[in-house]
């Protein structure tokens, strides 16, 4: 069983772009208003803007609240910064870039841990039986459910009660994304060994702040130029994290991430 899980994990790294594309579709409806507003912000507009300490502290407060709700434990801003600093030291990803990602991700509603897995499971089965979920999508969900149960068992947790992203309301698909990085179970398995090696937590826990931020940083770190802190590399990494592509149509997202990363460094990072 463990060997099968490892094999699935190795395969998913190669299929990561496809999985991320599916994740983007899953989140599309929830983010529609944010996306429309964000697309109107040009790179030059963002460059001219200067965040105030109050604005950034407001963003960090929202991030802290989002993470606390998702992970079921109270965290303060220092906890988040400590996790980002640790991930930065281990991966070479700029700490302020990680913080920028966390701020924008929470603002766009990516931390949608509003459902238990039992709710997602029931909803997915109902959709399949009613013909609203294809056989291929149902097979993918079943495979992910098996992996999810294995992850929960390894952490001595009741899989049915764990908080994950909900099934989308306005289009067909399934929820089940886990923890801080909002990885699907097969994506998590692809990075599991590297996360464990970096944090020393074996098995690593998607709902642990340190493990979750580390997972995000590792995923960012594989993009060329990120660990050498090149602007182009960070822009590409942000777009890949959102959409699985480096398409220019996601420049607005990279602009937002780098804007908050730059202002975090300027105002609060001493």
Short mmCIF file of C-alpha atoms in Angstrom, two decimals:
data_model
loop_
_atom_site.label_atom_id
_atom_site.label_comp_id
_atom_site.label_asym_id
_atom_site.label_seq_id
_atom_site.Cartn_x
_atom_site.Cartn_y
_atom_site.Cartn_z
CA UNK A 1 0.00 0.00 0.00
CA UNK A 2 2.83 2.36 0.89
CA UNK A 3 4.63 1.52 -2.36
CA UNK A 4 1.51 2.30 -4.36
CA UNK A 5 1.18 5.60 -2.55
CA UNK A 6 4.79 6.49 -3.32
CA UNK A 7 4.33 5.60 -6.97
CA UNK A 8 1.27 7.80 -7.19
CA UNK A 9 3.24 10.57 -5.57
CA UNK A 10 6.07 10.32 -8.06
CA UNK A 11 3.66 10.39 -10.98
CA UNK A 12 1.85 13.47 -9.77
CA UNK A 13 4.94 15.68 -9.86
CA UNK A 14 5.01 15.19 -13.63
CA UNK A 15 1.30 15.94 -13.85
CA UNK A 16 1.41 18.95 -11.54
CA UNK A 17 0.43 21.46 -14.21
CA UNK A 18 -2.74 19.51 -14.94
CA UNK A 19 -3.63 19.29 -11.27
CA UNK A 20 -3.08 22.99 -10.76
CA UNK A 21 -5.30 23.75 -13.75
CA UNK A 22 -8.05 21.69 -12.16
CA UNK A 23 -7.52 23.58 -8.91
CA UNK A 24 -7.90 26.88 -10.73
CA UNK A 25 -11.23 25.75 -12.22
CA UNK A 26 -12.41 24.61 -8.81
CA UNK A 27 -11.78 28.04 -7.36
CA UNK A 28 -12.97 30.09 -10.32
CA UNK A 29 -16.48 30.87 -9.17
CA UNK A 30 -15.48 31.81 -5.63
CA UNK A 31 -12.82 34.17 -6.92
CA UNK A 32 -14.72 35.78 -9.78
CA UNK A 33 -15.22 39.18 -8.19
CA UNK A 34 -11.63 39.33 -6.95
CA UNK A 35 -10.29 38.31 -10.34
CA UNK A 36 -12.31 40.94 -12.20
CA UNK A 37 -11.11 43.70 -9.92
CA UNK A 38 -7.52 42.51 -9.95
CA UNK A 39 -7.28 42.33 -13.73
CA UNK A 40 -7.90 46.07 -13.86
CA UNK A 41 -4.71 46.73 -11.91
CA UNK A 42 -1.77 47.15 -14.30
CA UNK A 43 1.81 46.56 -13.38
CA UNK A 44 2.55 50.27 -13.59
CA UNK A 45 -0.36 51.06 -11.28
CA UNK A 46 1.01 48.66 -8.67
CA UNK A 47 4.52 50.07 -8.99
CA UNK A 48 3.21 53.55 -8.27
CA UNK A 49 1.23 52.49 -5.22
CA UNK A 50 2.69 52.54 -1.73
CA UNK A 51 1.06 50.46 0.95
CA UNK A 52 0.73 51.97 4.39
CA UNK A 53 1.63 50.06 7.52
CA UNK A 54 -2.06 50.00 8.40
CA UNK A 55 -3.01 48.46 5.06
CA UNK A 56 -0.39 45.77 5.33
CA UNK A 57 -1.23 45.02 8.94
CA UNK A 58 -4.84 44.63 7.82
CA UNK A 59 -3.75 42.09 5.21
CA UNK A 60 -1.69 40.20 7.77
CA UNK A 61 -4.61 40.18 10.20
CA UNK A 62 -6.82 38.64 7.50
CA UNK A 63 -4.13 36.07 6.77
CA UNK A 64 -3.81 35.18 10.45
CA UNK A 65 -7.58 34.73 10.73
CA UNK A 66 -7.76 32.62 7.56
CA UNK A 67 -5.01 30.29 8.72
CA UNK A 68 -6.44 29.96 12.21
CA UNK A 69 -9.87 29.03 10.83
CA UNK A 70 -8.43 26.56 8.35
CA UNK A 71 -6.00 24.80 10.66
CA UNK A 72 -8.24 24.80 13.72
CA UNK A 73 -5.63 26.51 15.88
CA UNK A 74 -5.01 30.12 16.82
CA UNK A 75 -1.98 31.67 15.13
CA UNK A 76 -0.61 35.19 15.34
CA UNK A 77 1.36 37.13 12.75
CA UNK A 78 4.67 36.12 14.31
CA UNK A 79 3.79 32.44 13.93
CA UNK A 80 3.18 32.96 10.21
CA UNK A 81 6.38 34.97 9.78
CA UNK A 82 8.41 32.35 11.67
CA UNK A 83 7.05 29.61 9.40
CA UNK A 84 7.90 31.69 6.31
CA UNK A 85 11.41 32.40 7.63
CA UNK A 86 12.03 28.72 8.31
CA UNK A 87 10.79 27.73 4.86
CA UNK A 88 12.94 30.42 3.27
CA UNK A 89 16.09 29.16 4.99
CA UNK A 90 15.40 25.57 3.97
CA UNK A 91 14.42 26.21 0.35
CA UNK A 92 16.19 29.41 -0.65
CA UNK A 93 12.90 31.10 -1.56
CA UNK A 94 12.82 34.75 -0.48
CA UNK A 95 10.87 35.10 2.77
CA UNK A 96 9.08 38.22 1.60
CA UNK A 97 8.00 36.40 -1.56
CA UNK A 98 6.49 33.62 0.57
CA UNK A 99 4.69 36.25 2.68
CA UNK A 100 3.40 37.94 -0.47
CA UNK A 101 2.03 34.60 -1.68
CA UNK A 102 0.34 33.94 1.67
CA UNK A 103 -1.25 37.41 1.79
CA UNK A 104 -2.65 37.21 -1.75
CA UNK A 105 -3.74 33.59 -1.45
CA UNK A 106 -5.78 34.31 1.68
CA UNK A 107 -7.26 37.45 0.13
CA UNK A 108 -8.47 35.51 -2.91
CA UNK A 109 -10.16 32.95 -0.71
CA UNK A 110 -7.87 30.05 -1.46
CA UNK A 111 -7.99 28.89 2.16
CA UNK A 112 -11.43 27.43 1.75
CA UNK A 113 -11.33 24.83 4.51
CA UNK A 114 -15.01 25.24 5.17
CA UNK A 115 -16.13 21.62 4.76
CA UNK A 116 -15.39 18.30 6.36
CA UNK A 117 -14.16 15.55 4.07
CA UNK A 118 -17.34 13.61 4.83
CA UNK A 119 -19.35 16.46 3.30
CA UNK A 120 -17.13 16.56 0.22
CA UNK A 121 -17.32 12.77 -0.10
CA UNK A 122 -21.12 12.72 0.12
CA UNK A 123 -21.48 15.55 -2.36
CA UNK A 124 -19.13 13.97 -4.88
CA UNK A 125 -21.00 10.67 -4.76
CA UNK A 126 -24.33 12.41 -5.25
CA UNK A 127 -23.00 14.31 -8.24
CA UNK A 128 -21.68 11.13 -9.82
CA UNK A 129 -24.94 9.23 -9.31
CA UNK A 130 -26.93 12.10 -10.81
CA UNK A 131 -24.67 12.25 -13.85
CA UNK A 132 -23.16 15.62 -12.95
CA UNK A 133 -19.70 14.14 -12.44
CA UNK A 134 -18.02 12.21 -15.24
CA UNK A 135 -16.62 8.70 -14.80
CA UNK A 136 -13.10 10.07 -15.18
CA UNK A 137 -13.68 12.73 -12.52
CA UNK A 138 -15.25 10.16 -10.21
CA UNK A 139 -12.28 7.83 -10.69
CA UNK A 140 -9.91 10.69 -9.89
CA UNK A 141 -11.88 11.49 -6.75
CA UNK A 142 -11.83 7.84 -5.65
CA UNK A 143 -8.07 7.67 -6.09
CA UNK A 144 -7.64 10.92 -4.16
CA UNK A 145 -9.98 9.64 -1.44
CA UNK A 146 -7.82 6.55 -0.98
CA UNK A 147 -4.71 8.72 -0.70
CA UNK A 148 -6.52 11.12 1.64
CA UNK A 149 -7.49 8.29 3.98
CA UNK A 150 -3.89 7.11 3.99
CA UNK A 151 -2.66 10.59 4.88
CA UNK A 152 -5.23 10.86 7.69
CA UNK A 153 -4.35 7.39 9.03
CA UNK A 154 -0.65 8.24 9.10
CA UNK A 155 -1.47 11.30 11.22
CA UNK A 156 -3.90 9.39 13.51
CA UNK A 157 -6.75 11.63 12.40
CA UNK A 158 -10.34 10.85 11.48
CA UNK A 159 -10.38 11.48 7.74
CA UNK A 160 -14.12 12.24 7.68
CA UNK A 161 -13.79 15.16 10.11
CA UNK A 162 -10.77 16.88 8.57
CA UNK A 163 -11.40 20.35 7.10
CA UNK A 164 -10.83 20.71 3.36
CA UNK A 165 -12.03 22.89 0.49
CA UNK A 166 -15.72 22.46 -0.32
CA UNK A 167 -17.21 21.10 -3.53
CA UNK A 168 -17.75 24.00 -5.95
CA UNK A 169 -21.32 25.28 -5.99
CA UNK A 170 -21.65 26.67 -9.50
CA UNK A 171 -19.81 24.13 -11.65
CA UNK A 172 -18.98 20.44 -11.66
CA UNK A 173 -15.97 19.20 -9.74
CA UNK A 174 -14.94 18.14 -6.26
CA UNK A 175 -13.30 19.75 -3.26
CA UNK A 176 -10.82 18.15 -0.91
CA UNK A 177 -7.81 20.49 -1.14
CA UNK A 178 -5.81 20.33 2.07
CA UNK A 179 -4.23 22.78 4.46
CA UNK A 180 -2.13 25.89 3.90
CA UNK A 181 -0.94 25.07 0.36
CA UNK A 182 -4.37 23.74 -0.68
CA UNK A 183 -2.80 20.68 -2.28
CA UNK A 184 -4.94 17.80 -3.46
CA UNK A 185 -3.89 14.47 -1.88
CA UNK A 186 -2.04 13.27 -5.00
CA UNK A 187 -0.11 16.54 -5.25
CA UNK A 188 0.77 16.32 -1.54
CA UNK A 189 2.12 12.80 -2.02
CA UNK A 190 4.39 14.08 -4.76
CA UNK A 191 6.05 16.54 -2.37
CA UNK A 192 5.66 14.55 0.87
CA UNK A 193 9.23 13.23 1.09
CA UNK A 194 10.78 16.65 0.48
CA UNK A 195 8.51 18.29 3.06
CA UNK A 196 9.42 15.67 5.67
CA UNK A 197 13.11 16.06 4.93
CA UNK A 198 12.90 19.83 5.32
CA UNK A 199 10.80 20.03 8.50
CA UNK A 200 11.80 16.80 10.19
CA UNK A 201 8.12 15.90 10.56
CA UNK A 202 7.60 12.38 9.28
CA UNK A 203 4.90 12.10 8.21
CA UNK A 204 4.35 15.78 7.43
CA UNK A 205 0.92 17.27 8.13
CA UNK A 206 -0.91 19.48 5.58
CA UNK A 207 -2.78 21.11 8.49
CA UNK A 208 0.41 22.00 10.33
CA UNK A 209 1.48 25.60 9.71
CA UNK A 210 5.18 24.79 9.36
CA UNK A 211 4.61 21.82 7.04
CA UNK A 212 2.02 23.69 4.98
CA UNK A 213 4.14 26.79 4.39
CA UNK A 214 7.12 24.55 3.62
CA UNK A 215 5.05 22.71 1.00
CA UNK A 216 4.19 26.02 -0.65
CA UNK A 217 7.84 27.13 -0.58
CA UNK A 218 9.09 23.85 -2.05
CA UNK A 219 6.62 24.09 -4.90
CA UNK A 220 7.76 27.66 -5.58
CA UNK A 221 11.43 26.70 -5.31
CA UNK A 222 11.42 24.32 -8.28
CA UNK A 223 10.77 27.19 -10.71
CA UNK A 224 14.05 28.42 -12.25
CA UNK A 225 15.23 31.74 -10.84
CA UNK A 226 13.24 31.65 -7.61
CA UNK A 227 16.03 30.52 -5.29
CA UNK A 228 18.38 33.12 -6.80
CA UNK A 229 15.67 35.74 -6.11
CA UNK A 230 15.24 36.73 -9.72
CA UNK A 231 12.17 38.83 -10.37
CA UNK A 232 11.25 36.92 -13.52
CA UNK A 233 11.52 33.61 -11.69
CA UNK A 234 9.25 34.78 -8.89
CA UNK A 235 6.70 36.11 -11.36
CA UNK A 236 6.64 32.78 -13.19
CA UNK A 237 6.39 30.84 -9.91
CA UNK A 238 3.39 32.88 -8.76
CA UNK A 239 1.59 32.31 -12.05
CA UNK A 240 2.39 28.60 -12.04
CA UNK A 241 1.08 28.26 -8.51
CA UNK A 242 -2.22 29.80 -9.52
CA UNK A 243 -2.79 28.34 -12.96
CA UNK A 244 -0.13 25.80 -13.87
CA UNK A 245 1.06 28.11 -16.66
CA UNK A 246 3.21 31.20 -17.09
CA UNK A 247 0.67 32.82 -19.41
CA UNK A 248 0.70 36.61 -19.53
CA UNK A 249 -3.01 36.62 -18.73
CA UNK A 250 -2.05 35.84 -15.13
CA UNK A 251 0.36 38.77 -14.86
CA UNK A 252 -2.17 40.55 -12.66
CA UNK A 253 -1.77 37.81 -10.05
CA UNK A 254 2.03 37.92 -10.07
CA UNK A 255 1.85 41.72 -9.83
CA UNK A 256 -0.26 41.49 -6.67
CA UNK A 257 2.04 38.93 -5.05
CA UNK A 258 5.18 40.96 -5.74
CA UNK A 259 3.49 44.19 -4.70
CA UNK A 260 2.71 42.81 -1.24
CA UNK A 261 6.08 41.07 -1.01
CA UNK A 262 7.87 44.36 -1.73
CA UNK A 263 5.74 46.32 0.71
CA UNK A 264 6.12 43.69 3.40
CA UNK A 265 9.89 44.00 3.10
CA UNK A 266 9.76 47.80 3.03
CA UNK A 267 7.44 48.30 6.00
CA UNK A 268 7.67 45.41 8.40
CA UNK A 269 10.68 43.25 7.63
CA UNK A 270 13.57 44.44 9.76
#
